[in-house]
Amino acid sequence: MLMIFSNVFCSLINVFDWLQNHLIPCPFKALTGFDCPGCGFQRSFIALIQGDFGKSWNLYPALIPLLILFVFAGVTHRFNFKKQPLIFRILVLLVGNFILLSYFLKMFTHIHL
């Protein structure tokens, strides 16, 4: 039993290492030199699945609201709601505003440091 656990644990470490070394580069940042509103999402997701919530929040604060939105969208799609519920529209607006707010705060702190 211990051997199975150690093999699974070591393979998870290898997966995390592989993910960190194979991140998709941001074309916006490559062209302009500035972060885009989605920069940090991949590293934040890796930190989240590793269980480091603080690091995940610091890298990309909008990750958790986005994941909640994706789950909610999947549930509404799976159960074939005729119309999108009002709560879904409100959630989209809140998450979009949260992404923009966190992006502007990140850019403001980088410019004024």
PDB file of C-alpha atoms in Angstrom:
ATOM      1  CA  MET A   1       0.000   0.000   0.000  1.00  0.00           C
ATOM      2  CA  LEU A   2       2.823   2.383   0.874  1.00  0.00           C
ATOM      3  CA  MET A   3       4.523   1.587  -2.430  1.00  0.00           C
ATOM      4  CA  ILE A   4       1.391   2.586  -4.377  1.00  0.00           C
ATOM      5  CA  PHE A   5       1.097   5.836  -2.422  1.00  0.00           C
ATOM      6  CA  SER A   6       4.746   6.724  -3.015  1.00  0.00           C
ATOM      7  CA  ASN A   7       4.447   5.971  -6.738  1.00  0.00           C
ATOM      8  CA  VAL A   8       1.339   8.143  -7.059  1.00  0.00           C
ATOM      9  CA  PHE A   9       2.955  10.943  -5.024  1.00  0.00           C
ATOM     10  CA  CYS A  10       6.143  10.863  -7.103  1.00  0.00           C
ATOM     11  CA  SER A  11       4.183  10.831 -10.347  1.00  0.00           C
ATOM     12  CA  LEU A  12       2.191  13.869  -9.167  1.00  0.00           C
ATOM     13  CA  ILE A  13       5.448  15.694  -8.469  1.00  0.00           C
ATOM     14  CA  ASN A  14       6.574  14.851 -11.989  1.00  0.00           C
ATOM     15  CA  VAL A  15       3.270  16.156 -13.411  1.00  0.00           C
ATOM     16  CA  PHE A  16       3.595  19.443 -11.513  1.00  0.00           C
ATOM     17  CA  ASP A  17       7.200  19.798 -12.647  1.00  0.00           C
ATOM     18  CA  TRP A  18       6.202  19.084 -16.238  1.00  0.00           C
ATOM     19  CA  LEU A  19       3.347  21.620 -16.071  1.00  0.00           C
ATOM     20  CA  GLN A  20       5.633  24.330 -14.696  1.00  0.00           C
ATOM     21  CA  ASN A  21       8.143  23.743 -17.482  1.00  0.00           C
ATOM     22  CA  HIS A  22       5.518  23.725 -20.262  1.00  0.00           C
ATOM     23  CA  LEU A  23       3.496  26.882 -19.652  1.00  0.00           C
ATOM     24  CA  ILE A  24       1.910  28.511 -22.680  1.00  0.00           C
ATOM     25  CA  PRO A  25       3.615  31.862 -23.343  1.00  0.00           C
ATOM     26  CA  CYS A  26       1.455  34.983 -23.448  1.00  0.00           C
ATOM     27  CA  PRO A  27       1.431  36.517 -26.953  1.00  0.00           C
ATOM     28  CA  PHE A  28       0.277  39.895 -25.602  1.00  0.00           C
ATOM     29  CA  LYS A  29       3.226  40.064 -23.215  1.00  0.00           C
ATOM     30  CA  ALA A  30       5.607  38.877 -25.925  1.00  0.00           C
ATOM     31  CA  LEU A  31       4.466  41.676 -28.251  1.00  0.00           C
ATOM     32  CA  THR A  32       4.062  44.544 -25.784  1.00  0.00           C
ATOM     33  CA  GLY A  33       6.150  43.643 -22.741  1.00  0.00           C
ATOM     34  CA  PHE A  34       3.126  44.220 -20.475  1.00  0.00           C
ATOM     35  CA  ASP A  35       1.065  41.621 -18.654  1.00  0.00           C
ATOM     36  CA  CYS A  36      -2.386  40.871 -20.034  1.00  0.00           C
ATOM     37  CA  PRO A  37      -5.463  40.482 -17.781  1.00  0.00           C
ATOM     38  CA  GLY A  38      -4.936  36.701 -17.861  1.00  0.00           C
ATOM     39  CA  CYS A  39      -1.213  36.610 -17.080  1.00  0.00           C
ATOM     40  CA  GLY A  40      -0.549  34.461 -14.040  1.00  0.00           C
ATOM     41  CA  PHE A  41      -3.546  32.165 -14.557  1.00  0.00           C
ATOM     42  CA  GLN A  42      -1.499  29.060 -15.371  1.00  0.00           C
ATOM     43  CA  ARG A  43       0.987  29.474 -12.520  1.00  0.00           C
ATOM     44  CA  SER A  44      -1.889  30.274 -10.152  1.00  0.00           C
ATOM     45  CA  PHE A  45      -3.759  27.124 -11.212  1.00  0.00           C
ATOM     46  CA  ILE A  46      -0.664  24.984 -10.642  1.00  0.00           C
ATOM     47  CA  ALA A  47      -0.224  26.509  -7.173  1.00  0.00           C
ATOM     48  CA  LEU A  48      -3.906  25.850  -6.437  1.00  0.00           C
ATOM     49  CA  ILE A  49      -3.784  22.169  -7.392  1.00  0.00           C
ATOM     50  CA  GLN A  50      -0.623  21.851  -5.286  1.00  0.00           C
ATOM     51  CA  GLY A  51      -2.626  23.197  -2.350  1.00  0.00           C
ATOM     52  CA  ASP A  52      -0.840  26.550  -1.977  1.00  0.00           C
ATOM     53  CA  PHE A  53      -3.872  28.863  -1.826  1.00  0.00           C
ATOM     54  CA  GLY A  54      -1.930  31.942  -0.729  1.00  0.00           C
ATOM     55  CA  LYS A  55       0.520  31.694  -3.610  1.00  0.00           C
ATOM     56  CA  SER A  56      -2.365  31.039  -5.981  1.00  0.00           C
ATOM     57  CA  TRP A  57      -4.176  34.176  -4.791  1.00  0.00           C
ATOM     58  CA  ASN A  58      -1.026  36.296  -5.092  1.00  0.00           C
ATOM     59  CA  LEU A  59      -0.303  35.096  -8.620  1.00  0.00           C
ATOM     60  CA  TYR A  60      -3.827  35.569 -10.004  1.00  0.00           C
ATOM     61  CA  PRO A  61      -6.630  36.597  -7.621  1.00  0.00           C
ATOM     62  CA  ALA A  62      -9.377  35.989 -10.176  1.00  0.00           C
ATOM     63  CA  LEU A  63      -8.688  32.245 -10.477  1.00  0.00           C
ATOM     64  CA  ILE A  64     -11.173  31.079  -7.827  1.00  0.00           C
ATOM     65  CA  PRO A  65     -14.048  33.285  -9.099  1.00  0.00           C
ATOM     66  CA  LEU A  66     -13.299  32.086 -12.646  1.00  0.00           C
ATOM     67  CA  LEU A  67     -13.376  28.449 -11.576  1.00  0.00           C
ATOM     68  CA  ILE A  68     -16.697  29.036  -9.805  1.00  0.00           C
ATOM     69  CA  LEU A  69     -18.027  30.635 -13.007  1.00  0.00           C
ATOM     70  CA  PHE A  70     -16.813  27.675 -15.122  1.00  0.00           C
ATOM     71  CA  VAL A  71     -18.470  25.159 -12.779  1.00  0.00           C
ATOM     72  CA  PHE A  72     -21.706  27.156 -12.769  1.00  0.00           C
ATOM     73  CA  ALA A  73     -21.631  27.409 -16.583  1.00  0.00           C
ATOM     74  CA  GLY A  74     -21.055  23.655 -16.836  1.00  0.00           C
ATOM     75  CA  VAL A  75     -23.969  22.913 -14.531  1.00  0.00           C
ATOM     76  CA  THR A  76     -26.331  25.240 -16.418  1.00  0.00           C
ATOM     77  CA  HIS A  77     -25.233  23.673 -19.715  1.00  0.00           C
ATOM     78  CA  ARG A  78     -25.520  20.121 -18.418  1.00  0.00           C
ATOM     79  CA  PHE A  79     -29.068  20.550 -17.160  1.00  0.00           C
ATOM     80  CA  ASN A  80     -30.204  22.420 -20.301  1.00  0.00           C
ATOM     81  CA  PHE A  81     -31.727  25.524 -18.785  1.00  0.00           C
ATOM     82  CA  LYS A  82     -33.937  27.215 -21.392  1.00  0.00           C
ATOM     83  CA  LYS A  83     -32.658  30.652 -20.480  1.00  0.00           C
ATOM     84  CA  GLN A  84     -29.527  31.594 -18.673  1.00  0.00           C
ATOM     85  CA  PRO A  85     -30.475  32.307 -15.097  1.00  0.00           C
ATOM     86  CA  LEU A  86     -30.101  35.867 -13.909  1.00  0.00           C
ATOM     87  CA  ILE A  87     -27.568  34.702 -11.336  1.00  0.00           C
ATOM     88  CA  PHE A  88     -25.299  33.492 -14.173  1.00  0.00           C
ATOM     89  CA  ARG A  89     -25.371  36.888 -15.869  1.00  0.00           C
ATOM     90  CA  ILE A  90     -24.638  38.629 -12.584  1.00  0.00           C
ATOM     91  CA  LEU A  91     -21.793  36.182 -11.894  1.00  0.00           C
ATOM     92  CA  VAL A  92     -20.266  36.872 -15.325  1.00  0.00           C
ATOM     93  CA  LEU A  93     -20.371  40.623 -14.677  1.00  0.00           C
ATOM     94  CA  LEU A  94     -18.889  40.269 -11.189  1.00  0.00           C
ATOM     95  CA  VAL A  95     -16.072  37.984 -12.324  1.00  0.00           C
ATOM     96  CA  GLY A  96     -15.290  40.207 -15.320  1.00  0.00           C
ATOM     97  CA  ASN A  97     -15.117  43.277 -13.115  1.00  0.00           C
ATOM     98  CA  PHE A  98     -12.977  41.409 -10.596  1.00  0.00           C
ATOM     99  CA  ILE A  99     -10.535  40.425 -13.362  1.00  0.00           C
ATOM    100  CA  LEU A 100     -10.266  44.017 -14.579  1.00  0.00           C
ATOM    101  CA  LEU A 101      -9.916  45.431 -11.072  1.00  0.00           C
ATOM    102  CA  SER A 102      -7.162  42.983 -10.127  1.00  0.00           C
ATOM    103  CA  TYR A 103      -5.405  43.687 -13.446  1.00  0.00           C
ATOM    104  CA  PHE A 104      -5.482  47.448 -12.929  1.00  0.00           C
ATOM    105  CA  LEU A 105      -4.223  47.061  -9.361  1.00  0.00           C
ATOM    106  CA  LYS A 106      -1.383  44.822 -10.563  1.00  0.00           C
ATOM    107  CA  MET A 107      -0.407  47.282 -13.295  1.00  0.00           C
ATOM    108  CA  PHE A 108      -0.635  50.247 -10.906  1.00  0.00           C
ATOM    109  CA  THR A 109       1.627  48.567  -8.332  1.00  0.00           C
ATOM    110  CA  HIS A 110       4.184  47.574 -11.009  1.00  0.00           C
ATOM    111  CA  ILE A 111       4.317  51.064 -12.471  1.00  0.00           C
ATOM    112  CA  HIS A 112       4.668  52.868  -9.136  1.00  0.00           C
ATOM    113  CA  LEU A 113       7.264  50.583  -7.547  1.00  0.00           C
TER     114      LEU A 113
END
